[in-house]
Short mmCIF file of C-alpha atoms in Angstrom, two decimals:
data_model
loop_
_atom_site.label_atom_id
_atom_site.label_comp_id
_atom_site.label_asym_id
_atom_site.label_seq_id
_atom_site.Cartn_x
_atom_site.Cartn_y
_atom_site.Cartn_z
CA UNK A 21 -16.66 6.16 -15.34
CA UNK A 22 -17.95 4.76 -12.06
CA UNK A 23 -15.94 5.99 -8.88
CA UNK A 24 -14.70 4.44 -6.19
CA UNK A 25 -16.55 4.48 -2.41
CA UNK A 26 -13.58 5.88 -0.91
CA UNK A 27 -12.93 8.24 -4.37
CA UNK A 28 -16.40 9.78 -3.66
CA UNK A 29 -15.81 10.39 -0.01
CA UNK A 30 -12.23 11.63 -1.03
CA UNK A 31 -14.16 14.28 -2.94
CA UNK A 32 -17.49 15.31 -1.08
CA UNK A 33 -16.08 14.83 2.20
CA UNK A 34 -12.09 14.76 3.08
CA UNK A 35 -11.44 17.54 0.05
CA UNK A 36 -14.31 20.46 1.97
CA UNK A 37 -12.91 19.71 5.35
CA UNK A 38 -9.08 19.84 4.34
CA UNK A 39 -9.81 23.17 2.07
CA UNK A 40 -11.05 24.47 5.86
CA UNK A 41 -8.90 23.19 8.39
CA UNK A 42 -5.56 23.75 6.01
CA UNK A 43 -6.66 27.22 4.85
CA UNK A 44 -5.81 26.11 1.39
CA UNK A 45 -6.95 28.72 -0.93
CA UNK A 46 -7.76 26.53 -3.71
CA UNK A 47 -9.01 22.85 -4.36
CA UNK A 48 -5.84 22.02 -6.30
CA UNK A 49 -3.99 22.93 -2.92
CA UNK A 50 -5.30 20.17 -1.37
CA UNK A 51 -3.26 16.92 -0.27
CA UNK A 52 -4.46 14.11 -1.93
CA UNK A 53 -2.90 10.22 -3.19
CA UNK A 54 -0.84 10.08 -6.15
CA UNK A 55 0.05 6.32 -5.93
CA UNK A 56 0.06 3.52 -4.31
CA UNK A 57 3.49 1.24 -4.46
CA UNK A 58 3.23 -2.94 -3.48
CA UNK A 59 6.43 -4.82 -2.85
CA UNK A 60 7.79 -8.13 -1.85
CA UNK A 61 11.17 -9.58 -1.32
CA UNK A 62 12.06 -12.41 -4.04
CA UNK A 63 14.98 -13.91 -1.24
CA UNK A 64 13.32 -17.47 -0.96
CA UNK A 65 13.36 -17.65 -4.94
CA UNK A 66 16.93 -18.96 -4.56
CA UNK A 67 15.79 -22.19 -2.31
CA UNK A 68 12.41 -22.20 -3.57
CA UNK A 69 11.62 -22.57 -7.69
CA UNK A 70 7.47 -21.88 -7.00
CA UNK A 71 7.63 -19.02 -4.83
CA UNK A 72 8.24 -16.37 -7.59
CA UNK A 73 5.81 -17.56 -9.50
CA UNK A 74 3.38 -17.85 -6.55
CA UNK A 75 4.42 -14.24 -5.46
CA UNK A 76 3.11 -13.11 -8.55
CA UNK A 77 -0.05 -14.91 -8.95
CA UNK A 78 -1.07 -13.17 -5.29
CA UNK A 79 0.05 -9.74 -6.31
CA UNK A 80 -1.53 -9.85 -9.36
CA UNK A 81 -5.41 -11.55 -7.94
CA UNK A 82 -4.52 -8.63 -4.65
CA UNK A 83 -3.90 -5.53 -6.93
CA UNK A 84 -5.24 -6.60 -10.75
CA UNK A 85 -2.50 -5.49 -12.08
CA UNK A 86 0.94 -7.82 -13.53
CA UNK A 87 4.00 -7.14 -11.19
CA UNK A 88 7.39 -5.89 -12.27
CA UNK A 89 10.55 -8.06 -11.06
CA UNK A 90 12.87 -5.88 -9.80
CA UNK A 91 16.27 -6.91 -10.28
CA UNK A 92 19.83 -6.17 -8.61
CA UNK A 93 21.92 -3.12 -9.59
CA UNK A 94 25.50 -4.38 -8.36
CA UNK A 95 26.48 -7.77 -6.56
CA UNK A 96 26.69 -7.85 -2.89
CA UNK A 97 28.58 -10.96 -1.56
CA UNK A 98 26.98 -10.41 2.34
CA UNK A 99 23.32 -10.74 1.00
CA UNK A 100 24.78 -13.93 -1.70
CA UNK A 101 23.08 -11.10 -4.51
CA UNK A 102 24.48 -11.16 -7.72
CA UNK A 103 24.16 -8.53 -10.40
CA UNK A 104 20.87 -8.86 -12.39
CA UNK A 105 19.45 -11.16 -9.90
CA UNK A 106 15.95 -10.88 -9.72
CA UNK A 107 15.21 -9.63 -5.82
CA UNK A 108 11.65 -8.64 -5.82
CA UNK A 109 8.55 -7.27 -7.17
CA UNK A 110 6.51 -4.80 -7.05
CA UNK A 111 3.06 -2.99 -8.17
CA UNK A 112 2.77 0.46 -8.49
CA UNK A 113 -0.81 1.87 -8.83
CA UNK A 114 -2.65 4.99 -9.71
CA UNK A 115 -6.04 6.24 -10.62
CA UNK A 116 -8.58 3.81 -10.69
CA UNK A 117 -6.92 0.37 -9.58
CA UNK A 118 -5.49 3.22 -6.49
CA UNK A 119 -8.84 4.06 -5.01
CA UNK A 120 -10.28 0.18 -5.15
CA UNK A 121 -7.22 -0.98 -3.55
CA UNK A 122 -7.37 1.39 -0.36
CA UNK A 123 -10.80 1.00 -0.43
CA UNK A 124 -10.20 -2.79 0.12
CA UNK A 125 -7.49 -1.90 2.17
CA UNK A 126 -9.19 0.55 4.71
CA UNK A 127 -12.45 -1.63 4.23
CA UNK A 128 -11.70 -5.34 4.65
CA UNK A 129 -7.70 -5.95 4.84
CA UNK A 130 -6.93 -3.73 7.29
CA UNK A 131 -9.66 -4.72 10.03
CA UNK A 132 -8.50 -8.96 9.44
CA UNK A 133 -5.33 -8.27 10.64
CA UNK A 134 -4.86 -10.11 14.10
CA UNK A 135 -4.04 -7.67 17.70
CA UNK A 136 -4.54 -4.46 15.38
CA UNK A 137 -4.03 -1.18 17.47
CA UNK A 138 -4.24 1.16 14.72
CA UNK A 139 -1.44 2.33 11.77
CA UNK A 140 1.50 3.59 14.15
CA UNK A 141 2.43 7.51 13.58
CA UNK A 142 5.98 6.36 12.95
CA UNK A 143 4.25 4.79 9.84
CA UNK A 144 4.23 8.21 7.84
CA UNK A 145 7.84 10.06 6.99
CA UNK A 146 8.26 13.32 6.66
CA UNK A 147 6.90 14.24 3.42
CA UNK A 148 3.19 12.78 4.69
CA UNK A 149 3.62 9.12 2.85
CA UNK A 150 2.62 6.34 4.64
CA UNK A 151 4.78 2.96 4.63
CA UNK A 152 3.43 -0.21 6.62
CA UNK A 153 4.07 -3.49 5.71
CA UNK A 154 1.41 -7.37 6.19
CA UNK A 155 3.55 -10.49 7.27
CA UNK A 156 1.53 -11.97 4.88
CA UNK A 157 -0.87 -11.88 1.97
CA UNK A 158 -3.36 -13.88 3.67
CA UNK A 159 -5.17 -10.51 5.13
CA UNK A 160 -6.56 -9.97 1.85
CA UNK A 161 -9.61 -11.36 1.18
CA UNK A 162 -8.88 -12.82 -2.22
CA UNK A 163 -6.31 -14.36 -1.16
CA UNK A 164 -7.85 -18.20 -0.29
CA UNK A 165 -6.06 -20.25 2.67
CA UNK A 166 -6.62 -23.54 0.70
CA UNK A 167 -5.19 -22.23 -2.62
CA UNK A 168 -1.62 -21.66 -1.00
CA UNK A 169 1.19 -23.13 -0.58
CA UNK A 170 3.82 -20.01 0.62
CA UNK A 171 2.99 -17.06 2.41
CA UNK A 172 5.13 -14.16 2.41
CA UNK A 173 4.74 -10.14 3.58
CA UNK A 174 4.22 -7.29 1.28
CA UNK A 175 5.04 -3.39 2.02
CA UNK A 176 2.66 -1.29 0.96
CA UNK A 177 4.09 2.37 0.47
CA UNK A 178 0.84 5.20 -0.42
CA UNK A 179 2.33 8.44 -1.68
CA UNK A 180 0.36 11.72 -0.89
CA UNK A 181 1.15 15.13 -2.03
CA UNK A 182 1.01 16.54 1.68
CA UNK A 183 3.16 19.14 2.58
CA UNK A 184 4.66 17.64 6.17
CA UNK A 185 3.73 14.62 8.32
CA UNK A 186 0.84 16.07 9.97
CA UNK A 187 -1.17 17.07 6.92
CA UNK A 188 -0.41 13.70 6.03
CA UNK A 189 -2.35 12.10 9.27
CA UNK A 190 -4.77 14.34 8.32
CA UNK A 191 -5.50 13.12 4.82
CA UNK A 192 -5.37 9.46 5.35
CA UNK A 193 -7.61 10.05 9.05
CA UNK A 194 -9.95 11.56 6.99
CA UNK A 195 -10.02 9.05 4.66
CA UNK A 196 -10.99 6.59 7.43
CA UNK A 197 -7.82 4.83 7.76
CA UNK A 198 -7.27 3.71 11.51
CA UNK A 199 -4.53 5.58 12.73
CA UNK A 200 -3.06 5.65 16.58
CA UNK A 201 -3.66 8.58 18.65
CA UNK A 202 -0.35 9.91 20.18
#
């Protein structure tokens, strides 16, 4: 099977240097990604018949994989939610379909994005995942302008297996993604 760009660096470059500056003992110790989770807010469905369906389309040309519609637990009569309402939807990826997505990500959707200082350090929680969201899908390069006709944001959550915030920075610095200095 035929890796990934950012895969390979993962492994002949980040792993080496983490093994050192972490003093992990073995290459198992290592932080590394475990998944990567896509999702979108389904709140304009109500006024909007197409927009589901056009949510979905996007996700699924963005990540290559179908999306799951996630759908409400319990009514909530502030947010006009009613019990199995569908309210969003959402990708989760891992292995393969992972690494080409950050690879896109850290290689062409990331740099389109308009005023970009960097990925904030408030970005990562304290478990060394980092959450940042698009206000909308048109940063992706698939994504065509004239093919259209809603645009919407999308959180993208990647889970690592870091042991704190700062081994997080580490990893995904390492990795090449463009974070903020302090």
């Amino acid at each position: 099977m035929k890796r990934n760009v950012l895969q390979e660096k993962y492994t002949s470059e980040v792993v080496p240097k983490l093994l050192k500056e972490l003093g992990c003992k073995n290459v198992m110790a290592v932080p590394k990604i475990t998944k990567v989770t896509i999702n979108v807010g389904l709140s304009r469905a109500a006024n909007n018949a197409s927009f589901k369906e056009d949510v979905i389309r996007d996700l699924r040309i963005i990540t290559g994989q179908k999306p799951v519609l996630n759908k409400a637990r319990k009514a909530i009569a502030g947010f006009k939610i009613r019990e199995g309402q569908e309210i969003g939807a959402s990708v989760t990826l891992r292995g393969r379909r992972m690494w080409d997505f950050l690879g896109k990500l850290v290689g062409a959707a990331i740099p389109r994005i308009k005023d970009f200082q960097g990925i904030e350090r408030k970005n990562f929680d304290e478990q060394g995942n980092l959450n940042f969201g698009f206000k909308e899908q048109l940063t992706f390069p698939e994504i065509s302008t004239d093919e259209i006709s809603t645009t919407f944001g999308l959180q993208v959550n990647v889970t690592s297996s870091a042991n704190g915030r700062d081994e997080g920075i580490k990893l995904f610095k390492l990795l090449g993604f463009p974070i903020q200095e302090k």
